[in-house]
Amino acid sequence: MVPISYAPTLEFQSRKSLEEDIIKSLRDGNVHMIAICGVGGVGKTTMVRRTEDRAIKEKLFDEIVTVVVSQQIDKLKIQDQIAEILRLDLSEKTLDGRAHKLRTRLMDSKKKLIIFDDVWKSFEPEDIGVPYGGCKIILTSRLKDDVFEEMGADKVIEIQVLDKKEAWTLFREKSGDCVDDLDFRPIAEEVAAECKGLPIALATVGKALKNKNIKTWEHALLQLRGANPTNFQQVLQNVYMPLKLSYDFLETESEKSLFLLCCLFPEDDNIQIEDLALLSFGSGMFERYYNIEDGRNRTFHLLERLRSRFLLITGRNEQEVKMHDVVRDVAIFIGSKEKQGFLNVCSMDSSRNCNWMSVDISNIANAKLPVGLDFPNLRLLMILNSNYLKFSQGFDVNDICFKGMEELTVLYFSHPNFQSLPSSLEFLKKLRKLHLHYCEVKDISVVGELASLEILRVWRCNKIEELPADVGKLKLLRLLELRACEKLKRIVAGVISSLVGLEELKIVGCFNKWEAKGNVSEERNASLSELESLSNLTSLEIDIFDPNLVAQEILLSKQLRRYRIRVDGFLFDVMKHERIITLQLPRDVTIGNWIRRLGKNTQSLELRGDGSNDFNLGEMESLRELVFRNCSTVEKLMNAIDCKLPMLEHLKLRELRELEEIIDGTIPEGSNSFQNLESLVVEHLPKLGYLWKSPNQNVSLVNLKSISIDDCPNLRYLFSMATARSLLQLQRLEILSCETIEQVLWNEMESNTEASVIEFPKLKALTLLYLPNLLAFTQGVEIIKFPQLIELEINNCPKLRTKINQFPDGMIEKIFVSDRDNIEEIFRDDGNRHIIFQELRELRLQDLSYLTTFYRGAESIKFPKLKELWIGNLQRLNSFVPIDSEPTHDHHSLHFFCNKKNANEDENKDEYYEDENHEDKKETEGEERIESSNNNLM
């Protein structure tokens, strides 16, 4: 084989690291199938070509076969392609007969790589004669889950779009030197920015505009911004059509509709999945027999499918999605051109027959909708103000603008800044969903005329003071959401109990005047007892500001599956689960049975105040997150016999002044308590003597990833050695300000030689601060291994003598050790004489009175990425790396401080070196000698 002469491609760091990852996987004997995925046009095939070329040059394989699979899998054709490259005659007629002959050929002694490019459906390579395990296989596809998971890929590599700097480099290379001209540069940068890092768009647009005049560039920019490439044929053919193919390949109309729905939101918007779910439900996208909860679950399922095809990406968190701008342009093009004007994301004076419309009023002159609009087929209308503009007279929704929209089922306002709802809303007899977001309206009584309304969402409408009685006429209403309406002080009594079809009620961050049961005054507000009338309720979110209301009894719907109950005004937004209770109760408040019943199925529970210590935590087998703080009455968190919590993932205990231990008694042997615990935070517990007291503790922390202990002055150690052996997933360990702690792990077998080595295989960050009596990790252990350590920080631990006795595989990025009286060396090597701190960027050693060397036993040491070096007050440092014989010097080795006396006469002066431009230098420059201004330390 010889390298294939593809056109030369630019080197990008983001692509280079992926290429190295693929090559590493090809060398790994445990990896048989590698999957490369990403959105259409992101560079999957280019990556495969580079990998193939590299594999040939490095002689990783004797034979390489590349086959393009495409949308329809033709197994006979694939067999023919493989046989042709292998120069194998396939005269057999049947698929199985040909597969047997291919398999025999591929199982000979030669090393082979089979590449299946552009896979759209899963298939079994064995069926066509490619033996799994007998060959290395690479797949490329824009469909992640449907292909790679079903085919059982061992390694999945996602290719992302180029960053801004790489995108400009590629665009400039394709468009030529003209973009460097002062007249062209601004418009060229805007055109490149519209391609949003997608390589196929950058290359296609760049080539199309090469050597064109500035007017052509300006016209191209206009078309790219307007998602209208019909007069820009190269873009249409090379960019839009390949991405449209991904749309055409979607299996259901629901997937296609949800994809088009996303493009109605502004460019670069982080789209709330909840918004999409309710818009989909309101527009009738799902069958009418779905309830809202079922529709929401359906939306989540479809969005996952769209994400697995890279038509959508995750937003700022898992509750949001985003559209790549080029993909959004394709969606707009499909909806407006391919579907006969189904979609309109431009203006309100065209596409009269469209079904869905999104209008950005910040682009409308004088902020007024035209009079006499006629959209007889319009079912979904979104009026947005993406720039959050403030209009001096308010946004004018004139009283006749909805007369020509009788088919409208969804009306969505966001930041429109209008001050009243138009009376013409009464013409919308089929309206099912109304969303008001950041509106200046004061009165929403007209909503009561929308007899078909099923979803009413009112967000941050800060001039609304009352939920009027007219809302109680909405007998078909399924969801009522009032969120962050700061001036809402009154909900007319009887309104909520009148909404008998309500499935979801969310009143959060606003109304705080729930009445006590039995109040009969004329001006009374809604009471919690009205919830008893809602027999269809599946979801409930409410704030209760009067803790005494918790004591009264309420019978909630048996169908209730999702709830967030917040008492006394502190936030639970950080809690991500569906069933949440947060309570802040004084000592004299009794917790009602309705809260206790909900508590048994709660996933997240936050308790504050002395009155909150009245739960039997052992009953809460669904609990995943527990926060307990500011309580002076609790001494034991729970009894060992009742302790279950098999699902608990996060436990945070803070400011519990009387807490002596977490578990009262000995946990039964074989218990599954805490087996799913991932994070443990313990802060400001002055009487806590133990986490788990019994000698063997009978607790398995196999999933614990993070531990943070702060200000526990009575704590002597964290875990027993037996428990520590289960900490195989621990990634972060932080201990601060614990005055009496002597060792992190209590070694119950101190003289046993088996305990002389302990390893934390996944620990990435270790922080030990202000521990005046810490002697060691554990007594009797000579070697402690942290093979994956990235950050090491030790400060004010004067009695600690334990060293890290194994070099952490070159992954460590930060070392900060200071204020320790006894430490003589930081690392001691166990065999390797040539050390490379491959990723170390920051090294700080300060106030180490007895430190004589940094790394004992090494002959050479390198820091290729070191950016900051702090050396201060190291009175006994004789050599940074002591060596017994003179090393062989070469330009790759770093020998600063090797066998050289620290001659700095000012012991209180820190030496600080920083390279601001390090990333732009060659790698070898990071290995050069680091010199100070006076050369005293060399």
Short mmCIF file of C-alpha atoms in Angstrom, two decimals, residues 272-496:
data_model
loop_
_atom_site.label_atom_id
_atom_site.label_comp_id
_atom_site.label_asym_id
_atom_site.label_seq_id
_atom_site.Cartn_x
_atom_site.Cartn_y
_atom_site.Cartn_z
CA GLN A 272 -36.27 25.22 26.76
CA ILE A 273 -37.40 21.65 26.22
CA GLU A 274 -40.48 22.47 28.31
CA ASP A 275 -41.39 25.18 25.78
CA LEU A 276 -41.06 22.70 22.93
CA ALA A 277 -43.15 20.10 24.76
CA LEU A 278 -46.02 22.48 25.42
CA LEU A 279 -45.86 24.07 21.96
CA SER A 280 -45.99 20.59 20.43
CA PHE A 281 -48.92 19.60 22.59
CA GLY A 282 -50.80 22.84 21.96
CA SER A 283 -50.34 22.65 18.21
CA GLY A 284 -51.83 19.14 18.12
CA MET A 285 -48.58 17.53 17.04
CA PHE A 286 -49.36 14.53 19.24
CA GLU A 287 -52.55 12.52 19.33
CA ARG A 288 -55.26 14.16 21.38
CA TYR A 289 -55.58 11.22 23.78
CA TYR A 290 -52.15 12.05 25.26
CA ASN A 291 -52.21 13.93 28.53
CA ILE A 292 -49.60 16.67 28.98
CA GLU A 293 -47.21 14.41 30.86
CA ASP A 294 -47.31 11.82 28.08
CA GLY A 295 -46.78 14.57 25.50
CA ARG A 296 -43.78 15.85 27.44
CA ASN A 297 -42.23 12.39 27.55
CA ARG A 298 -42.87 11.98 23.83
CA THR A 299 -41.07 15.28 23.20
CA PHE A 300 -38.04 14.21 25.22
CA HIS A 301 -37.87 10.97 23.23
CA LEU A 302 -38.05 12.74 19.86
CA LEU A 303 -35.48 15.35 20.89
CA GLU A 304 -33.05 12.59 21.83
CA ARG A 305 -33.49 11.14 18.36
CA LEU A 306 -32.84 14.55 16.78
CA ARG A 307 -29.76 15.00 18.95
CA SER A 308 -28.48 11.56 18.03
CA ARG A 309 -28.69 12.69 14.39
CA PHE A 310 -26.85 15.94 15.22
CA LEU A 311 -29.74 18.04 13.96
CA LEU A 312 -29.91 19.48 17.48
CA ILE A 313 -27.26 19.94 20.14
CA THR A 314 -27.48 20.30 23.92
CA GLY A 315 -27.87 23.87 25.17
CA ARG A 316 -26.53 25.32 28.40
CA ASN A 317 -27.84 22.28 30.27
CA GLU A 318 -29.76 19.07 29.69
CA GLN A 319 -33.07 20.95 29.84
CA GLU A 320 -32.25 22.98 26.73
CA VAL A 321 -31.42 22.34 23.08
CA LYS A 322 -29.83 24.50 20.38
CA MET A 323 -29.78 24.54 16.61
CA HIS A 324 -26.58 25.12 14.71
CA ASP A 325 -27.23 28.24 12.67
CA VAL A 326 -26.59 26.53 9.33
CA VAL A 327 -28.90 23.67 10.33
CA ARG A 328 -31.53 26.25 11.34
CA ASP A 329 -31.21 27.89 7.93
CA VAL A 330 -31.81 24.50 6.32
CA ALA A 331 -34.91 23.98 8.49
CA ILE A 332 -36.28 27.39 7.45
CA PHE A 333 -35.50 26.62 3.81
CA ILE A 334 -37.32 23.28 4.05
CA GLY A 335 -40.34 24.72 5.84
CA SER A 336 -40.75 27.74 3.59
CA LYS A 337 -39.72 26.33 0.19
CA GLU A 338 -40.01 22.55 0.24
CA LYS A 339 -43.29 22.39 2.18
CA GLN A 340 -45.15 24.98 0.13
CA GLY A 341 -44.88 27.80 2.61
CA PHE A 342 -45.69 25.74 5.71
CA LEU A 343 -43.27 27.86 7.71
CA ASN A 344 -42.63 31.60 7.84
CA VAL A 345 -39.80 32.98 9.97
CA CYS A 346 -39.48 36.30 8.22
CA SER A 347 -42.30 38.87 8.16
CA MET A 348 -46.08 39.04 8.39
CA ASP A 349 -46.69 40.41 4.90
CA SER A 350 -46.01 37.23 2.93
CA SER A 351 -46.84 33.52 2.85
CA ARG A 352 -50.56 34.01 3.54
CA ASN A 353 -51.12 30.26 3.48
CA CYS A 354 -48.46 29.37 6.02
CA ASN A 355 -49.28 27.17 9.01
CA TRP A 356 -46.59 28.27 11.47
CA MET A 357 -45.19 31.78 11.81
CA SER A 358 -42.51 33.39 13.95
CA VAL A 359 -42.17 37.18 13.89
CA ASP A 360 -39.42 39.19 15.55
CA ILE A 361 -40.98 42.59 16.33
CA SER A 362 -37.57 44.17 16.82
CA ASN A 363 -37.37 44.09 13.01
CA ILE A 364 -40.81 45.66 12.42
CA ALA A 365 -40.94 49.37 11.69
CA ASN A 366 -42.70 51.39 14.40
CA ALA A 367 -43.37 48.16 16.32
CA LYS A 368 -46.90 47.80 14.87
CA LEU A 369 -48.51 44.81 13.26
CA PRO A 370 -50.17 45.59 9.94
CA VAL A 371 -53.93 46.07 9.96
CA GLY A 372 -56.20 43.52 8.27
CA LEU A 373 -53.97 40.46 8.40
CA ASP A 374 -55.44 37.37 6.81
CA PHE A 375 -53.83 34.01 7.58
CA PRO A 376 -56.65 31.49 7.24
CA ASN A 377 -54.41 28.43 7.75
CA LEU A 378 -52.24 29.78 10.54
CA ARG A 379 -52.19 27.44 13.53
CA LEU A 380 -49.11 28.61 15.46
CA LEU A 381 -47.94 32.22 15.92
CA MET A 382 -44.89 33.31 17.88
CA ILE A 383 -44.31 37.04 18.40
CA LEU A 384 -40.83 37.59 19.81
CA ASN A 385 -38.63 40.53 20.74
CA SER A 386 -35.19 38.95 20.45
CA ASN A 387 -33.36 42.21 21.19
CA TYR A 388 -35.60 42.99 24.20
CA LEU A 389 -36.29 46.45 22.76
CA LYS A 390 -38.31 48.91 24.81
CA PHE A 391 -40.85 50.84 22.74
CA SER A 392 -41.83 54.24 24.03
CA GLN A 393 -45.58 53.64 23.45
CA GLY A 394 -45.50 49.93 24.06
CA PHE A 395 -45.96 47.34 21.35
CA ASP A 396 -49.22 47.89 19.52
CA VAL A 397 -51.25 44.73 19.04
CA ASN A 398 -54.25 46.43 17.46
CA ASP A 399 -57.73 45.15 18.12
CA ILE A 400 -58.40 43.60 14.73
CA CYS A 401 -55.16 41.76 14.06
CA PHE A 402 -56.50 38.30 15.04
CA LYS A 403 -59.73 38.36 13.03
CA GLY A 404 -58.15 36.57 10.08
CA MET A 405 -56.59 33.81 12.19
CA GLU A 406 -59.58 31.74 13.29
CA GLU A 407 -57.60 28.47 12.99
CA LEU A 408 -54.92 29.59 15.45
CA THR A 409 -54.29 27.01 18.20
CA VAL A 410 -51.03 28.36 19.71
CA LEU A 411 -50.17 31.99 20.52
CA TYR A 412 -46.76 32.68 22.04
CA PHE A 413 -45.65 36.16 23.14
CA SER A 414 -42.10 36.77 24.43
CA HIS A 415 -40.86 40.25 25.48
CA PRO A 416 -43.41 42.09 23.31
CA ASN A 417 -43.69 44.99 25.79
CA PHE A 418 -47.40 45.53 25.11
CA GLN A 419 -49.60 46.81 27.92
CA SER A 420 -52.90 45.08 27.27
CA LEU A 421 -54.24 41.97 25.61
CA PRO A 422 -56.29 42.74 22.48
CA SER A 423 -60.01 42.18 22.68
CA SER A 424 -59.78 40.37 19.32
CA LEU A 425 -58.46 37.34 21.20
CA GLU A 426 -62.12 36.36 21.58
CA PHE A 427 -62.14 35.44 17.88
CA LEU A 428 -59.64 32.64 18.53
CA LYS A 429 -62.20 29.96 19.31
CA LYS A 430 -59.72 27.15 18.67
CA LEU A 431 -56.83 28.52 20.71
CA ARG A 432 -55.40 25.76 22.91
CA LYS A 433 -52.20 27.37 24.22
CA LEU A 434 -51.43 30.95 25.29
CA HIS A 435 -47.96 31.87 26.52
CA LEU A 436 -47.23 35.35 27.93
CA HIS A 437 -43.55 35.94 28.68
CA TYR A 438 -42.24 39.31 29.92
CA CYS A 439 -45.40 41.17 28.98
CA GLU A 440 -46.46 44.53 30.48
CA VAL A 441 -50.15 43.59 30.70
CA LYS A 442 -52.06 44.33 33.90
CA ASP A 443 -55.39 42.62 33.19
CA ILE A 444 -55.83 39.18 31.62
CA SER A 445 -59.61 38.88 32.10
CA VAL A 446 -60.15 38.45 28.33
CA VAL A 447 -58.47 35.05 28.63
CA GLY A 448 -61.68 33.79 30.19
CA GLU A 449 -63.34 33.99 26.75
CA LEU A 450 -60.97 31.39 25.26
CA ALA A 451 -63.20 28.41 25.86
CA SER A 452 -60.88 25.92 24.12
CA LEU A 453 -57.77 26.98 26.07
CA GLU A 454 -55.87 24.04 27.53
CA ILE A 455 -52.52 25.65 28.44
CA LEU A 456 -52.02 29.08 30.02
CA ARG A 457 -48.48 30.12 30.91
CA VAL A 458 -47.78 33.56 32.39
CA TRP A 459 -44.08 34.28 32.99
CA ARG A 460 -42.53 37.42 34.46
CA CYS A 461 -45.52 39.63 33.75
CA ASN A 462 -44.71 41.97 36.59
CA LYS A 463 -47.73 44.26 36.37
CA ILE A 464 -50.35 41.58 36.95
CA GLU A 465 -51.68 41.89 40.52
CA GLU A 466 -54.60 39.47 40.38
CA LEU A 467 -55.63 36.21 38.75
CA PRO A 468 -59.25 37.18 37.94
CA ALA A 469 -62.37 35.11 38.46
CA ASP A 470 -62.85 34.91 34.66
CA VAL A 471 -60.00 32.38 34.46
CA GLY A 472 -62.23 29.98 36.39
CA LYS A 473 -64.44 29.67 33.28
CA LEU A 474 -61.70 27.71 31.43
CA LYS A 475 -63.16 24.25 32.02
CA LEU A 476 -60.81 22.61 29.49
CA LEU A 477 -57.66 24.09 31.02
CA ARG A 478 -55.06 21.39 31.63
CA LEU A 479 -52.07 23.49 32.65
CA LEU A 480 -51.90 26.76 34.56
CA GLU A 481 -48.45 28.23 35.17
CA LEU A 482 -47.80 31.52 36.95
CA ARG A 483 -44.08 32.07 37.38
CA ALA A 484 -42.08 35.05 38.72
CA CYS A 485 -44.97 37.52 38.44
CA GLU A 486 -43.67 39.64 41.29
CA LYS A 487 -46.80 41.77 41.93
CA LEU A 488 -49.30 38.90 41.85
CA LYS A 489 -50.77 39.07 45.35
CA ARG A 490 -54.26 37.76 44.81
CA ILE A 491 -55.83 34.66 43.33
CA VAL A 492 -59.59 34.97 43.66
CA ALA A 493 -60.94 32.23 45.88
CA GLY A 494 -62.65 29.46 43.94
CA VAL A 495 -60.76 29.99 40.68
CA ILE A 496 -58.38 27.06 41.17
#
